[in-house]
Tab-separated table of C-alpha atoms and ligand atoms in Angstrom:
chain	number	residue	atom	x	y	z
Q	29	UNK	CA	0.000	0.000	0.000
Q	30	UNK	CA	0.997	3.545	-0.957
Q	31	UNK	CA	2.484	5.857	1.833
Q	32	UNK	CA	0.442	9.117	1.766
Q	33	UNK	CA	2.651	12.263	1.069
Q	34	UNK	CA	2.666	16.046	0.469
Q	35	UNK	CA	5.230	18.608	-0.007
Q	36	UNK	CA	8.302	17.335	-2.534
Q	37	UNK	CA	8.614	13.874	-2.513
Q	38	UNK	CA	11.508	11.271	-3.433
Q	39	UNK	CA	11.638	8.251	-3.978
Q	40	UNK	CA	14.902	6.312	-2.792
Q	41	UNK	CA	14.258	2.471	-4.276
Q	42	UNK	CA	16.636	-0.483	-3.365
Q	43	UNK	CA	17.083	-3.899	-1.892
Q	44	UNK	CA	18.391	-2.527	1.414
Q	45	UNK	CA	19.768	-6.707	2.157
Q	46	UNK	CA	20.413	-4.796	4.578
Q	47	UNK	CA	20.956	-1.255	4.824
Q	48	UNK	CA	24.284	0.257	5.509
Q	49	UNK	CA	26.009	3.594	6.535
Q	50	UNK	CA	26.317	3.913	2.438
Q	51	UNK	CA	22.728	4.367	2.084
Q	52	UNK	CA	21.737	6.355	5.058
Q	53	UNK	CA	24.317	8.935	3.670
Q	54	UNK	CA	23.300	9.056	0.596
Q	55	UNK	CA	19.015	9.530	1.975
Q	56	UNK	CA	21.140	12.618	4.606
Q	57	UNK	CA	22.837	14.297	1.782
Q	58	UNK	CA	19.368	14.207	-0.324
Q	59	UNK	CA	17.338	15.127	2.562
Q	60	UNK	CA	17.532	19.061	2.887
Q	61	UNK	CA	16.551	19.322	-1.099
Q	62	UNK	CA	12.663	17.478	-0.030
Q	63	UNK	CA	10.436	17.664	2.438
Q	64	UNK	CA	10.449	13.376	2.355
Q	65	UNK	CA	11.892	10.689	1.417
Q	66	UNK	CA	10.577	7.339	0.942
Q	67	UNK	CA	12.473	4.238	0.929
Q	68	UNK	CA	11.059	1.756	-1.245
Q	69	UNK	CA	12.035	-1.802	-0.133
Q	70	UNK	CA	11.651	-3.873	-3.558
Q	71	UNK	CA	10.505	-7.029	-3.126
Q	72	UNK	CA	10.251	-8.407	-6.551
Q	73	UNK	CA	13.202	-10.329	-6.215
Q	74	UNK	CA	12.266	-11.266	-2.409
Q	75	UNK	CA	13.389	-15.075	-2.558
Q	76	UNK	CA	16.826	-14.214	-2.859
Q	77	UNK	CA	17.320	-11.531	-0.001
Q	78	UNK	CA	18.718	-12.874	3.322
Q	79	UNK	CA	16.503	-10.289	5.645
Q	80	UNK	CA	12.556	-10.526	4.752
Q	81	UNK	CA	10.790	-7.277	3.856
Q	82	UNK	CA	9.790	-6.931	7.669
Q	83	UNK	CA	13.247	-7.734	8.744
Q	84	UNK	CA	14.560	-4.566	6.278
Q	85	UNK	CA	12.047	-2.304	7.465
Q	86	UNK	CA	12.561	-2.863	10.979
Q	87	UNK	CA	16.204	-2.354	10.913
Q	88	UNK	CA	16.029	0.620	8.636
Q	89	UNK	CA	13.311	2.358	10.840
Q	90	UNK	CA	15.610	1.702	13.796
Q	91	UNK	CA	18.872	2.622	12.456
Q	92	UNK	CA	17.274	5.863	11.433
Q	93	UNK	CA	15.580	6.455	14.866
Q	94	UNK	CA	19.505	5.508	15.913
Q	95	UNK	CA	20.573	9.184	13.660
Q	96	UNK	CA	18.144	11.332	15.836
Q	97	UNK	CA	14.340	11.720	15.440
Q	98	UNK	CA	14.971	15.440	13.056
Q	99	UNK	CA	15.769	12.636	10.190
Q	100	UNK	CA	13.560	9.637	11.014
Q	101	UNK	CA	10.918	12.014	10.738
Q	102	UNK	CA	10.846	13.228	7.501
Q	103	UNK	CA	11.939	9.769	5.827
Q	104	UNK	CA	9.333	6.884	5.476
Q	105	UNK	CA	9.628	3.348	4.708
Q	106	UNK	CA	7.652	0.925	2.085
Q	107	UNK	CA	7.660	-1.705	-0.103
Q	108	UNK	CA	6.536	-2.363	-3.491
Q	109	UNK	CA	6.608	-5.597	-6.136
Q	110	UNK	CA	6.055	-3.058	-9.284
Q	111	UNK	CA	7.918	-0.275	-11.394
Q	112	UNK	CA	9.302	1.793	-9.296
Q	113	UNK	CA	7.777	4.655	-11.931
Q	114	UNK	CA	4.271	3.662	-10.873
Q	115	UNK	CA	4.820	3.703	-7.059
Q	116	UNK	CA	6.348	7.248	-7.644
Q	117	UNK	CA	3.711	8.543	-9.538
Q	118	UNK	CA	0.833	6.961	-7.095
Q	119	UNK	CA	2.582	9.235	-4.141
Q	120	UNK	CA	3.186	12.327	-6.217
Q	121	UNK	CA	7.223	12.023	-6.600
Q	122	UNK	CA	8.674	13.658	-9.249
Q	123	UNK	CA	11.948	12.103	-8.241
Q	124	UNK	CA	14.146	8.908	-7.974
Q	125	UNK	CA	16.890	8.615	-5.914
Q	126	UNK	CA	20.003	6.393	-6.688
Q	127	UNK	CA	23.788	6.326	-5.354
Q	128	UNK	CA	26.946	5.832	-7.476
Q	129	UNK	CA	29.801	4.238	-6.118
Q	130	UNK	CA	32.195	2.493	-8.286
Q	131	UNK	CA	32.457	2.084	-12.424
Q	132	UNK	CA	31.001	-1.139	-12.567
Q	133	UNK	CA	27.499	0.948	-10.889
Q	134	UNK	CA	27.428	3.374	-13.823
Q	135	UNK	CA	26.322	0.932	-17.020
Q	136	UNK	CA	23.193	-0.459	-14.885
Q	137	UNK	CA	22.109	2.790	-12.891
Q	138	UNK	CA	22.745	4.382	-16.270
Q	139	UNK	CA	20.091	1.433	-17.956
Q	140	UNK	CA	17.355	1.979	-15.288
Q	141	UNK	CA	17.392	5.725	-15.440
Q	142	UNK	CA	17.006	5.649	-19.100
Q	143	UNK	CA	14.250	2.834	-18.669
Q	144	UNK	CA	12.688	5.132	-16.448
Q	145	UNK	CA	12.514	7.863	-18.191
Q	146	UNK	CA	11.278	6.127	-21.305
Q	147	UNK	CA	8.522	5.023	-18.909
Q	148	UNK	CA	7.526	7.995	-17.282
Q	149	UNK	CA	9.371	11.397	-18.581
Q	150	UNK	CA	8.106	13.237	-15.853
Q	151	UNK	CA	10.144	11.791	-13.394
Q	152	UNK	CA	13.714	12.202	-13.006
Q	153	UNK	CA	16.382	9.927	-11.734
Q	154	UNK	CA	18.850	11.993	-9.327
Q	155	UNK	CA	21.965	10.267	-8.517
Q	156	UNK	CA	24.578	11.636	-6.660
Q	157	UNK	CA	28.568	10.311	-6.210
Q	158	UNK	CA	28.972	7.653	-3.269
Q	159	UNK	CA	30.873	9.792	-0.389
Q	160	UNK	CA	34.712	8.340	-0.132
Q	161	UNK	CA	34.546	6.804	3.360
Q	162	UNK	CA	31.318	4.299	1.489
Q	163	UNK	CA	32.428	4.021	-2.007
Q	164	UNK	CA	33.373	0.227	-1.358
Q	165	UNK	CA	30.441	-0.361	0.672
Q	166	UNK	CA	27.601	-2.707	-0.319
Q	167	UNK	CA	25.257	-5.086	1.035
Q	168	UNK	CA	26.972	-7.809	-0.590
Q	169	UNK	CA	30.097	-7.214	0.467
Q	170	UNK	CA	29.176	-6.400	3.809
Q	171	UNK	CA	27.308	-9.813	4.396
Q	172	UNK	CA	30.176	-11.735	2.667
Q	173	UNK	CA	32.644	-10.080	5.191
Q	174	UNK	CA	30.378	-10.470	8.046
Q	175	UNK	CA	29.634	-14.274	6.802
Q	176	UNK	CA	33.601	-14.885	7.213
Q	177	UNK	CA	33.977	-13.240	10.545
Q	178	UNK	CA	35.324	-10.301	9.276
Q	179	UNK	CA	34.581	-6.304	11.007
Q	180	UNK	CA	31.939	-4.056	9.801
Q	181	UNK	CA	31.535	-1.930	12.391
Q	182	UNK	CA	31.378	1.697	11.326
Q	183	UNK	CA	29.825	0.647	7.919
Q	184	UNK	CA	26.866	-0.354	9.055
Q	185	UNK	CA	24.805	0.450	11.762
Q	186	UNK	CA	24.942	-1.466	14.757
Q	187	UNK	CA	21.398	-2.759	15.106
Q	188	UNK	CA	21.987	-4.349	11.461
Q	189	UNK	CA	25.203	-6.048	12.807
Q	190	UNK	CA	23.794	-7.267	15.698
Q	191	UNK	CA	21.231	-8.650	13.083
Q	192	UNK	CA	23.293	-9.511	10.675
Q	193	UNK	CA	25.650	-12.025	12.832
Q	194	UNK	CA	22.542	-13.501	14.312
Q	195	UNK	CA	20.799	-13.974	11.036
Q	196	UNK	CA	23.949	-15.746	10.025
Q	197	UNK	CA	24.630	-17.686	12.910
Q	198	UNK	CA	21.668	-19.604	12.607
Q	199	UNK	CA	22.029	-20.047	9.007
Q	200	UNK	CA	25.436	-21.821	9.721
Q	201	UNK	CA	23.553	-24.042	12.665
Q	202	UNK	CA	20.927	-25.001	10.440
Q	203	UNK	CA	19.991	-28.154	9.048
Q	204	UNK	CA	22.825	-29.300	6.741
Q	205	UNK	CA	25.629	-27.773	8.829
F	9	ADP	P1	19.932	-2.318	-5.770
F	9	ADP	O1	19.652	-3.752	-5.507
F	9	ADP	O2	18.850	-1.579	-6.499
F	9	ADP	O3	21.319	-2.005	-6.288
F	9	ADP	P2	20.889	-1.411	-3.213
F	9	ADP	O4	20.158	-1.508	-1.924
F	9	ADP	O5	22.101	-2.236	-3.365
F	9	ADP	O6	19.825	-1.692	-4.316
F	9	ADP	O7	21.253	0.100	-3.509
F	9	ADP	C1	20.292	1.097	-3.699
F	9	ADP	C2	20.969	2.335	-4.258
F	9	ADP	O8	21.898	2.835	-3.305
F	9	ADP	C3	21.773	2.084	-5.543
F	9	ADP	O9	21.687	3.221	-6.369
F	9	ADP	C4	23.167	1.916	-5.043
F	9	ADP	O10	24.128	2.262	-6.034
F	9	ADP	C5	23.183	2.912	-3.894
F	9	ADP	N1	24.190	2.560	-2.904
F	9	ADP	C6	24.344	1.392	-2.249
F	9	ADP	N2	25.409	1.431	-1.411
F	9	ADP	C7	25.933	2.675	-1.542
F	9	ADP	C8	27.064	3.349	-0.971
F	9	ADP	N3	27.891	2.738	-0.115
F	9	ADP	N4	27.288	4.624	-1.323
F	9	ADP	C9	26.486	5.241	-2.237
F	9	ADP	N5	25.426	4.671	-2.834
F	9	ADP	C10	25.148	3.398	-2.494
């Protein structure tokens, strides 16, 4: 279901599998240019995320509470199976949100925000340069690391990697293992 909005709205979609201090900085340094942001959990490709969509909300809506109650405030939280196009345009947001980090992000972010635009002109895709301390930060890597016992503190925050070790604790004490 559709969050209801006013004001300028964004959209900032993503798997968030799980979020990370990469993606809350990118939804900080967007934040003073709208009066909300919405992340938009996909779920389309749900089978293959390790936290369900009620796992990702819950530890975004807590790590954000975590960065003071100014920013969880104006910054909601929702999911949607569709294009992300037709979830903008059924709140009223004129834009998308996206990060950059590395080369290898440019070809597909480049793809979708072309896709996008073929699909609804009216909206535009805003992406903005990862900031240096997060440009090697990802979900992926950050589960792989944590999967091998590595440290992520500081990249993520610490409700996800409480989370994250437990989540993968008892995937390694499973059946199988
Ligand atoms: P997706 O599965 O759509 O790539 P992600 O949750 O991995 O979703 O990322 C959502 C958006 O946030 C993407 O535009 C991605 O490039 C961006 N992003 C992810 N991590 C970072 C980071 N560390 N710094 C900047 N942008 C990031």
């Amino acid at each position: 279901m559709a969050v209801k909005t006013s004001g300028r709205v964004a959209v900032y979609p993503g798997s968030f599998d799980p979020i990370t201090f990469g993606h809350i900085d990118i939804v900080k340094r967007f934040l003073p240019l709208f009066d909300e942001i919405i992340i938009l959990i996909a779920t389309n490709n749900d089978k293959r995320s390790l936290f369900s969509f009620e796992e990702r909300k819950e530890l975004i809506l807590e790590a954000l509470r975590r960065q003071g109650l100014e920013i969880a405030e104006k910054i909601k939280v929702d999911s949607f199976a569709g294009l992300t196009v037709d979830y903008a345009k059924k709140v009223g947001a004129r834009s998308i949100l996206r990060g950059l980090r590395a080369v290898t992000d440019f070809e597909y972010e480049q793809v979708m925000a072309n896709m996008n635009r073929q699909l609804a002109p009216e909206i535009e895709t805003l992406i903005v340069f990862a900031s240096p301390e997060f440009y090697y930060v990802s979900s992926r890597a950050i589960k792989e690391v944590t999967s091998l016992g590595g440290r992520v503190t500081g990249l993520i925050p610490e409700n996800v990697e409480a989370a994250l070790k437990k989540k993968i604790m008892l995937a390694s004490s499973g059946p199988g293992n």
